[in-house]
Coordinates of C-alpha atoms in Angstrom, one line a residue:
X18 CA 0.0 0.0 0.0
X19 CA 3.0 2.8 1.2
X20 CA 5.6 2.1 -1.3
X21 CA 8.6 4.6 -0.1
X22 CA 10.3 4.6 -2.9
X23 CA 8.1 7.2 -3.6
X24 CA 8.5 9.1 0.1
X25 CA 9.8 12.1 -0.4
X26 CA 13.2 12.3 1.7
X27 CA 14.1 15.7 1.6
X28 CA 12.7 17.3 5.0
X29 CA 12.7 20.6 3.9
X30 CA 10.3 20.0 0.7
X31 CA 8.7 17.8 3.0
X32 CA 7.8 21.3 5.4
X33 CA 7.3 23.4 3.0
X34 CA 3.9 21.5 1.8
X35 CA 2.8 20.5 4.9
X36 CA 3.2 24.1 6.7
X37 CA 1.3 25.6 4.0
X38 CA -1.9 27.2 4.9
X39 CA -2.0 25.4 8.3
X40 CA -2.8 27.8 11.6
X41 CA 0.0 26.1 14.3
X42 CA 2.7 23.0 14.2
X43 CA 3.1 21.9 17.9
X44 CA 6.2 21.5 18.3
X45 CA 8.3 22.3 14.6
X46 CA 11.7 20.9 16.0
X47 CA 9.5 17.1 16.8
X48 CA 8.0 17.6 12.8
X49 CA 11.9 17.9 11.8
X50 CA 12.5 15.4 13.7
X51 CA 10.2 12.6 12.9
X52 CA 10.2 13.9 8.8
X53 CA 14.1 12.9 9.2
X54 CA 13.8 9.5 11.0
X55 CA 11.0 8.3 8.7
X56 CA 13.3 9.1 5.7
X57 CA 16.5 7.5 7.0
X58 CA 14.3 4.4 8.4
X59 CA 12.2 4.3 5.3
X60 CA 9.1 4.1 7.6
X61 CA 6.1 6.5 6.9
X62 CA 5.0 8.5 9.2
X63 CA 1.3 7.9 10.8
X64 CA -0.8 10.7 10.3
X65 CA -4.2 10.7 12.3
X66 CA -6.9 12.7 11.5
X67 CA -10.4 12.1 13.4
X68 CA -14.0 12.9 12.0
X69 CA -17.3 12.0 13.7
X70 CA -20.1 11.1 11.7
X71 CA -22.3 13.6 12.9
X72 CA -23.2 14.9 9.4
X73 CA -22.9 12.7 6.1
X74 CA -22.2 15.9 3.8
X75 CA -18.9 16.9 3.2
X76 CA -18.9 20.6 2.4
X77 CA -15.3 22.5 1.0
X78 CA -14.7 23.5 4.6
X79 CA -14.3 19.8 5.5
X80 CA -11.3 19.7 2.8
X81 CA -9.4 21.7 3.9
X82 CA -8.2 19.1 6.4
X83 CA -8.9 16.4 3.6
X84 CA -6.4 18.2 1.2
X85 CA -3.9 18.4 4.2
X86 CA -4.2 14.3 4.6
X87 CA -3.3 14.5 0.9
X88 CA -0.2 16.2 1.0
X89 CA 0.9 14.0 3.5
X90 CA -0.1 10.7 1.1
X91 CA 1.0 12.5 -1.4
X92 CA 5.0 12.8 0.6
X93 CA 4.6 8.9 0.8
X94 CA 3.1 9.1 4.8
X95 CA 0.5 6.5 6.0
X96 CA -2.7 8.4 6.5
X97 CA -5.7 7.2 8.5
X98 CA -9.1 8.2 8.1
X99 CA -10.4 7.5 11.7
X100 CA -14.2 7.3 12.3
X101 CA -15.4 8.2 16.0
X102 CA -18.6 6.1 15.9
X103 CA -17.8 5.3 19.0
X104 CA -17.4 9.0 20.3
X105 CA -19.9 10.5 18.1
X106 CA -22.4 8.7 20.1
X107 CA -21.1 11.1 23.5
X108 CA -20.9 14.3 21.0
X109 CA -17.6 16.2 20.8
X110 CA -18.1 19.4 23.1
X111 CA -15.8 21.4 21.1
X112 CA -16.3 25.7 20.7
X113 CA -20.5 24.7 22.3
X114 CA -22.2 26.3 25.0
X115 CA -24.7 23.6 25.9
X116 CA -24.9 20.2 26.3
X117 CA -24.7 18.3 22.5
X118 CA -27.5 15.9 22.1
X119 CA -25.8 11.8 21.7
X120 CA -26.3 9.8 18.5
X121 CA -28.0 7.0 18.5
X122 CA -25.9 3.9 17.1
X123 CA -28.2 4.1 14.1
X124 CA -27.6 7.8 12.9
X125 CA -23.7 7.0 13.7
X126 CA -23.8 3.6 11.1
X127 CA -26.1 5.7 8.4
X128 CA -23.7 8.7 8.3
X129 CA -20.2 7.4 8.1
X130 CA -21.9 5.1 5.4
X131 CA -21.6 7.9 3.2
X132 CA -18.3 9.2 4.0
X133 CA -16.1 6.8 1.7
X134 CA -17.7 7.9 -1.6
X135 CA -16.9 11.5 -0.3
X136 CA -13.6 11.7 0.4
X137 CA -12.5 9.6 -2.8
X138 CA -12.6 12.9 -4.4
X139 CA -9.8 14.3 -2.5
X140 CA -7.8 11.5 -0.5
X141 CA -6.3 8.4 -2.4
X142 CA -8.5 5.7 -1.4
X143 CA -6.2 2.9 -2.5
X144 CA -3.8 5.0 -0.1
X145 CA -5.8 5.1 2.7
X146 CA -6.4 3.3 5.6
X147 CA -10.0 3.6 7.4
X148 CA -10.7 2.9 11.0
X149 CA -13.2 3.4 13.1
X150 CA -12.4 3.7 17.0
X151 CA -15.1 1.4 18.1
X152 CA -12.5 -0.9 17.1
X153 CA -10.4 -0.2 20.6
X154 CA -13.1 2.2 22.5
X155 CA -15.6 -0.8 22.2
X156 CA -13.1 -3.2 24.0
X157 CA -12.6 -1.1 27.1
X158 CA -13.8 -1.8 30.5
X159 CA -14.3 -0.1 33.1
X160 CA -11.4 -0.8 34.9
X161 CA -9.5 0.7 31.0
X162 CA -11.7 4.0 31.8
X163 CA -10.7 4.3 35.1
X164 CA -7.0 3.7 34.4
X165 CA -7.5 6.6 31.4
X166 CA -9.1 9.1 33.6
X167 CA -6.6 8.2 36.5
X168 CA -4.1 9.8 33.6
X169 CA -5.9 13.3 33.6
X170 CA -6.5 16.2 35.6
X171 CA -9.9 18.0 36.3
X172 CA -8.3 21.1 36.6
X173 CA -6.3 20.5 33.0
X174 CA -9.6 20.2 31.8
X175 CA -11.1 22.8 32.9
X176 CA -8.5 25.2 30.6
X177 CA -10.8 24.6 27.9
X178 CA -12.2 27.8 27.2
X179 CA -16.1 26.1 26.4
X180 CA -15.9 24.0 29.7
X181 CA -14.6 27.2 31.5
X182 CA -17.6 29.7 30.2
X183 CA -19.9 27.0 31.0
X184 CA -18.4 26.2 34.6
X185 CA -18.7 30.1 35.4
X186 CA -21.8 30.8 33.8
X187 CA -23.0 27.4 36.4
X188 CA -24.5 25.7 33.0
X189 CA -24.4 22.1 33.1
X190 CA -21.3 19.6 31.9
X191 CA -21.8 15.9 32.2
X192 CA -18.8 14.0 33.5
X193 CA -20.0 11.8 29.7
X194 CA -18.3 15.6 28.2
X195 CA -14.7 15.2 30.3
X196 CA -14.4 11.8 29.0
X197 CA -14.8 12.6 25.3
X198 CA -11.0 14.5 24.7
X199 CA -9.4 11.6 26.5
X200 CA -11.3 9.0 24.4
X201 CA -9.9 10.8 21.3
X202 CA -6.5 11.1 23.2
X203 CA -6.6 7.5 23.5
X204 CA -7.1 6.9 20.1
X205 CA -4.0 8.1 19.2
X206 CA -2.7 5.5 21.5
X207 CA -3.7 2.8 19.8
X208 CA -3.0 4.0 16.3
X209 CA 0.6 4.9 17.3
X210 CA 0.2 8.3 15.7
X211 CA 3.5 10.5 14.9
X212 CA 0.7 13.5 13.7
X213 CA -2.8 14.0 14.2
X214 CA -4.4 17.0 12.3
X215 CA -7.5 18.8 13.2
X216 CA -9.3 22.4 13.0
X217 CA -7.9 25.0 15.5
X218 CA -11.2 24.7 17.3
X219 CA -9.9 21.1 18.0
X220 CA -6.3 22.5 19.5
X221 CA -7.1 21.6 23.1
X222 CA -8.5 17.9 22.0
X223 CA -5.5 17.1 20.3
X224 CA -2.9 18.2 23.0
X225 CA -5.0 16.2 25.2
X226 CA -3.5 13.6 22.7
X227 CA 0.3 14.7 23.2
X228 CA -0.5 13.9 27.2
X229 CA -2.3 10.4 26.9
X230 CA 0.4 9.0 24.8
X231 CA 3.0 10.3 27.2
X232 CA 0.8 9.1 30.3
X233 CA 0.7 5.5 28.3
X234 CA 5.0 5.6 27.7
X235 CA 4.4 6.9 23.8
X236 CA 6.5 9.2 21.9
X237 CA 4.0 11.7 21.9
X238 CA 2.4 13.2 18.4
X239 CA 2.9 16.6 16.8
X240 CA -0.1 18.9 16.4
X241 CA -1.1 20.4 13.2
X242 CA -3.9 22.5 13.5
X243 CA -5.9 23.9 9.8
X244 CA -7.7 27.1 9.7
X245 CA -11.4 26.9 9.5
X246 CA -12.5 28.1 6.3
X247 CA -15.4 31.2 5.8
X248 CA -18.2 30.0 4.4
X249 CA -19.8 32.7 0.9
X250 CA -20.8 35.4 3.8
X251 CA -17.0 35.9 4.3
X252 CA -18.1 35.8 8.3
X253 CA -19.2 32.6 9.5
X254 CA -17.1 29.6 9.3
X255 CA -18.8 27.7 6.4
X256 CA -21.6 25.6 7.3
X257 CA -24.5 24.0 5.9
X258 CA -26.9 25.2 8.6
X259 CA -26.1 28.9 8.1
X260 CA -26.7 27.9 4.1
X261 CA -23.0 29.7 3.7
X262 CA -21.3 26.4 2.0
X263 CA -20.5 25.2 -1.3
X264 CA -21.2 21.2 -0.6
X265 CA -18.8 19.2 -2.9
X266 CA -21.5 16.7 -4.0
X267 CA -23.7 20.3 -5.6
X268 CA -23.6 20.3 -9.5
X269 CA -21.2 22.0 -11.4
X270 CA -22.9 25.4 -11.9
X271 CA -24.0 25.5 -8.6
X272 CA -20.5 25.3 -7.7
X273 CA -19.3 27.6 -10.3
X274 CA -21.9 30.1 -9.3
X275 CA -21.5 29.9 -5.4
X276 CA -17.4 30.7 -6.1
X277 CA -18.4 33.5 -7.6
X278 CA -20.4 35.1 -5.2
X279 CA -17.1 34.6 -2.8
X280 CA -15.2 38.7 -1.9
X281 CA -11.9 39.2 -3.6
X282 CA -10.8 39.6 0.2
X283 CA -11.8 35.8 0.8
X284 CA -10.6 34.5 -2.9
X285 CA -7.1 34.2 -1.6
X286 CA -7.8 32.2 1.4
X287 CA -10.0 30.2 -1.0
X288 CA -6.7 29.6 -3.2
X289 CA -4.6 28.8 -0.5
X290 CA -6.6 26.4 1.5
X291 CA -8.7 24.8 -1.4
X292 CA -6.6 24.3 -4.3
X293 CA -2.3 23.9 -5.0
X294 CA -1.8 27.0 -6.7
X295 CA 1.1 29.9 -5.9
X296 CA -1.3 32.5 -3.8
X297 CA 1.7 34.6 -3.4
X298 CA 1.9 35.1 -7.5
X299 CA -1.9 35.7 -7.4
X300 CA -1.7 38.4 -5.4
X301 CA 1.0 39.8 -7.3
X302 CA -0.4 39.6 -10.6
X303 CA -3.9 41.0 -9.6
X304 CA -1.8 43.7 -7.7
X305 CA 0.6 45.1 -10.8
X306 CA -3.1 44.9 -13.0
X307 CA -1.6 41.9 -14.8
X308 CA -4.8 39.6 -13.6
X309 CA -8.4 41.1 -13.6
X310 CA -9.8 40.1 -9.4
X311 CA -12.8 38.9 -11.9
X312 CA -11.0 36.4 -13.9
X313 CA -8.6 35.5 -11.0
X314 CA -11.8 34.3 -9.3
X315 CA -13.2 32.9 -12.5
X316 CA -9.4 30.7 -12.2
X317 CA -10.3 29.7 -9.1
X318 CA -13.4 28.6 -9.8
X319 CA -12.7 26.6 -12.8
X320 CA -9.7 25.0 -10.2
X321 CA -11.6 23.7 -7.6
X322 CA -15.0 22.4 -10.3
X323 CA -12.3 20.6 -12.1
X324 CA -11.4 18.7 -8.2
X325 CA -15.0 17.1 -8.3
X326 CA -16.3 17.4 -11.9
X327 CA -13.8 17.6 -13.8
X328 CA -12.1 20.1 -16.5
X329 CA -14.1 19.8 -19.2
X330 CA -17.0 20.5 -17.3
X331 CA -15.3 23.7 -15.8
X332 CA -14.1 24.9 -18.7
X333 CA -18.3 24.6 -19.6
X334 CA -19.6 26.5 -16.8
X335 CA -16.4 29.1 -17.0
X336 CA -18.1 30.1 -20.4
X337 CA -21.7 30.3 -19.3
X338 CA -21.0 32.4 -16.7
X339 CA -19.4 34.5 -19.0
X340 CA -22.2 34.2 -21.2
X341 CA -24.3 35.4 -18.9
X342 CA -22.0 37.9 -16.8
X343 CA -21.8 39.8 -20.7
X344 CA -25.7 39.5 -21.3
X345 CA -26.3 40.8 -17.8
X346 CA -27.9 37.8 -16.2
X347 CA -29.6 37.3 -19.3
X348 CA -30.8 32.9 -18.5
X349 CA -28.8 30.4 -20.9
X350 CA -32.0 27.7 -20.6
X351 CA -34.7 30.2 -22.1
X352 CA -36.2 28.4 -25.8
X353 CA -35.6 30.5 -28.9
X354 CA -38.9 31.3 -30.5
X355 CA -38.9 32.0 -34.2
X356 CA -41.6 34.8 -34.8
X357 CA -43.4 35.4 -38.4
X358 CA -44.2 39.2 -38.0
X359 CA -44.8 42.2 -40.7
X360 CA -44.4 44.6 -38.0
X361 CA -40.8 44.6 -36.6
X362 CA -41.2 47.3 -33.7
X363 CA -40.5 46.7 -30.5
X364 CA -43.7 47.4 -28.7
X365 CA -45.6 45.0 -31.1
X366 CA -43.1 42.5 -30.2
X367 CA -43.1 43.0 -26.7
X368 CA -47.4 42.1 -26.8
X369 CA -48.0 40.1 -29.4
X370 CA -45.0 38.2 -30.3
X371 CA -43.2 37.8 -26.9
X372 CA -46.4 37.9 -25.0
X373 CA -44.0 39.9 -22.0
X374 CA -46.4 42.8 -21.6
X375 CA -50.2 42.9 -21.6
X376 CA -50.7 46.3 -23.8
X377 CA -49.6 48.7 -26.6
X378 CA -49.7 51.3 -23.8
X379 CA -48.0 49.4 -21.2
X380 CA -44.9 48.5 -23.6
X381 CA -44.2 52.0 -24.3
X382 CA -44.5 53.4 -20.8
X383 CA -42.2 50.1 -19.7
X384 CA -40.2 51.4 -22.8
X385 CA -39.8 55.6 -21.4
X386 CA -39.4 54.2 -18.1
X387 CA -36.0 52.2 -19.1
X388 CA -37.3 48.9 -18.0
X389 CA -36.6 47.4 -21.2
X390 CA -33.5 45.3 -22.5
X391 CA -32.2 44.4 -25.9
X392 CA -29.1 42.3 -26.1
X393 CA -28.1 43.8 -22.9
X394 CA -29.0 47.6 -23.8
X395 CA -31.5 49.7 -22.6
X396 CA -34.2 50.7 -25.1
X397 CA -35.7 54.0 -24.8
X398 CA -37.9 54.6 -28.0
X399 CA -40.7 53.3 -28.3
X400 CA -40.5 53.5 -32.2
X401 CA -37.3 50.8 -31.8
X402 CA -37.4 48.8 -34.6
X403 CA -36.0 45.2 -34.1
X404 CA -33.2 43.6 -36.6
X405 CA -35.3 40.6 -38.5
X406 CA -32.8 37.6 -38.9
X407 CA -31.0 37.7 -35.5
X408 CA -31.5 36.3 -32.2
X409 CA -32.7 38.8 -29.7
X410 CA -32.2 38.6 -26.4
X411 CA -35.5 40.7 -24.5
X412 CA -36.3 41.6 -20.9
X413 CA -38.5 43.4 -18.9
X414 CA -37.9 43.1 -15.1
X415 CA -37.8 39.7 -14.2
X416 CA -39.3 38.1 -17.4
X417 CA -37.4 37.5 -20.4
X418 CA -37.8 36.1 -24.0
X419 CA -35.1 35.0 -26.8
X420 CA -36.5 35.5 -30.4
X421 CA -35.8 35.7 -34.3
X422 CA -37.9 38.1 -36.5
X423 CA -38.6 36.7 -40.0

């Protein structure tokens, strides 16, 4: 499955991809370290990164950490997809002021059904090792718990800034809460990991890590915490309940259209998080006037489409936005209709032969009022005569028509 004659063995190429666009690498000198011992040893590295199947969509805030795991299988490292089905049913506290309600064994099994499919558009599947922690957690007894708690102090745990709030504020935290960072600390016991990655809102979980493998006579794992990506809003962290997220199963133009709608401010996070290019020349480039912000985000678009729907199907919906961005908005699905007419003025077309408007009297007041369009420019006289022969492109408001005049 790992064949290192393909690990890369040059630490610092090895740090330069992996340090890109991540938040913190606890502790650097360890990373160093371990990068230089896997390539002398011609061992991969084990690189953990959790997920609990708490939601079976996988949005492009989720792969940001995915494209992570891919650099790393990508440097010849042995990545593992671990699925909490075992801790999703306690609910990770993380960044929440309540309580989370537990999943039922049920809703865990029916969600991480769907993950596989998913993430086979960003990670290497044939490179990848699934596990799912029920495989160890399921195992334990109590006296396992007791011993794993034993390792852990209340007052460490209460340094979590959510349990913290919530102690002050006298809300309510269930001993069930307390147990969940050591049960993903524990994980990384058993898996032996040399790296776990996570979101910075996980930072305190995956330290918790560092000190359970210590506690249980483990070199203890480095850290590598990813930014958590804006959803369209440029505000919220991107998220499918706040409708802010561009879902990586969507169709292409949805895609294509939801990237668009992203600031030029938040495009080069986008570039550096979500695809491989150079952000640093991007910026340059739109900077000096050599790259339009409007076609570099039109690049990025067509980058990150051509991840789940491939290029030729980017390169489609890079045109008919174009299209579309050059007739104003004007639809690409509306049905040409060929019209026989003596008459080629616009207000007769606009009644009779495009049926938009009810009246003669109604056209011509829509037509003074500039609410009418041809091929993108305002018409103003209501004695416009239409070009017979030629597709037209009409609207008025919200309703629109394509025709030919014969």
């Amino acid at each position: 499955m790992y064949n290192t004659r393909h690990m890369e063995k040059d630490p610092d190429r090895q740090l330069e991809l992996i340090k890109r666009g991540t938040v913190e690498v606890i502790q650097p000198d360890e990373l160093r370290k371990k990068l230089e011992r896997a390539a002398k040893t011609n061992k991969p590295l084990v690189i953990k990164a959790g997920f609990d199947p708490t939601a079976p969509d996988i949005h492009l805030g989720h792969t940001v950490l995915l494209r992570k795991m891919r650099h790393f299988q990508d440097l010849g490292h042995k990545v593992v997809f671990l699925i909490g089905d075992h801790t999703a049913m306690i609910g990770d506290p993380s960044g929440v002021s309540k309580t989370r309600p537990q999943l039922t064994p049920k809703e865990v099994e029916d969600n991480a059904r769907t993950y596989e499919r998913q993430i086979s558009k960003v990670l290497d599947i044939r490179k990848l090792e699934i596990r799912f922690n029920s495989e160890w957690l399921g195992k334990m007894t109590i006296a396992g718990i007791a011993e794993l708690m034993a390792r852990y102090s209340v007052q460490r745990m209460l340094e979590r800034d959510d349990f913290s709030n919530r102690y002050k504020q006298q809300k309510n935290i269930t001993m069930l809460e307390f147990l969940y960072p050591l049960l993903q600390g524990y994980d990384s016991v058993a898996l032996k990991a040399d790296i776990e990655l996570g979101g910075s809102d996980q930072k305190f979980n995956l330290l918790v890590g560092r000190d359970i493998q210590g506690a249980y006579g483990q070199e203890t794992q480095v850290v590598i915490t990813m930014p958590l990506l804006e959803g369209l809003d440029g505000v919220q962290k991107m998220s499918k309940s706040l409708g802010n997220y561009v879902g990586i199963n969507e169709t292409a133009k949805e895609m294509f259209g939801k990237l668009m709608s992203v600031s030029d401010e938040l495009m080069y996070k986008y570039y550096e998080l979500l695809t491989d290019e150079d952000v640093a020349k991007v910026k340059v480039e739109v900077k000096e006037g050599k790259l339009h912000p409007k076609q570099a985000k039109v690049n990025l678009a067509k980058l990150i489409v051509t991840q789940y729907h491939g290029e030729k199907e980017a390169v489609k919906q890079a045109e008919e936005f174009d299209r579309a961005f050059k007739d104003k908005g004007f639809p690409t699905d509306i049905e040409l209709k060929t019209i026989q007419s003596a008459s080629a003025s616009l207000v007769s077309v606009l009644v009779d032969g495009a049926h938009l408007l009810a009246s003669r009297g109604e056209a011509k007041r829509k037509i003074q009022e500039g609410a009418v369009e041809v091929n993108g420019t305002k018409v103003s006289d209501i004695n416009c005569e239409l070009e017979k022969g030629k597709e037209l492109r009409i609207r008025v408001g919200k309703k629109f028509a394509l025709i030919l005049l014969k």
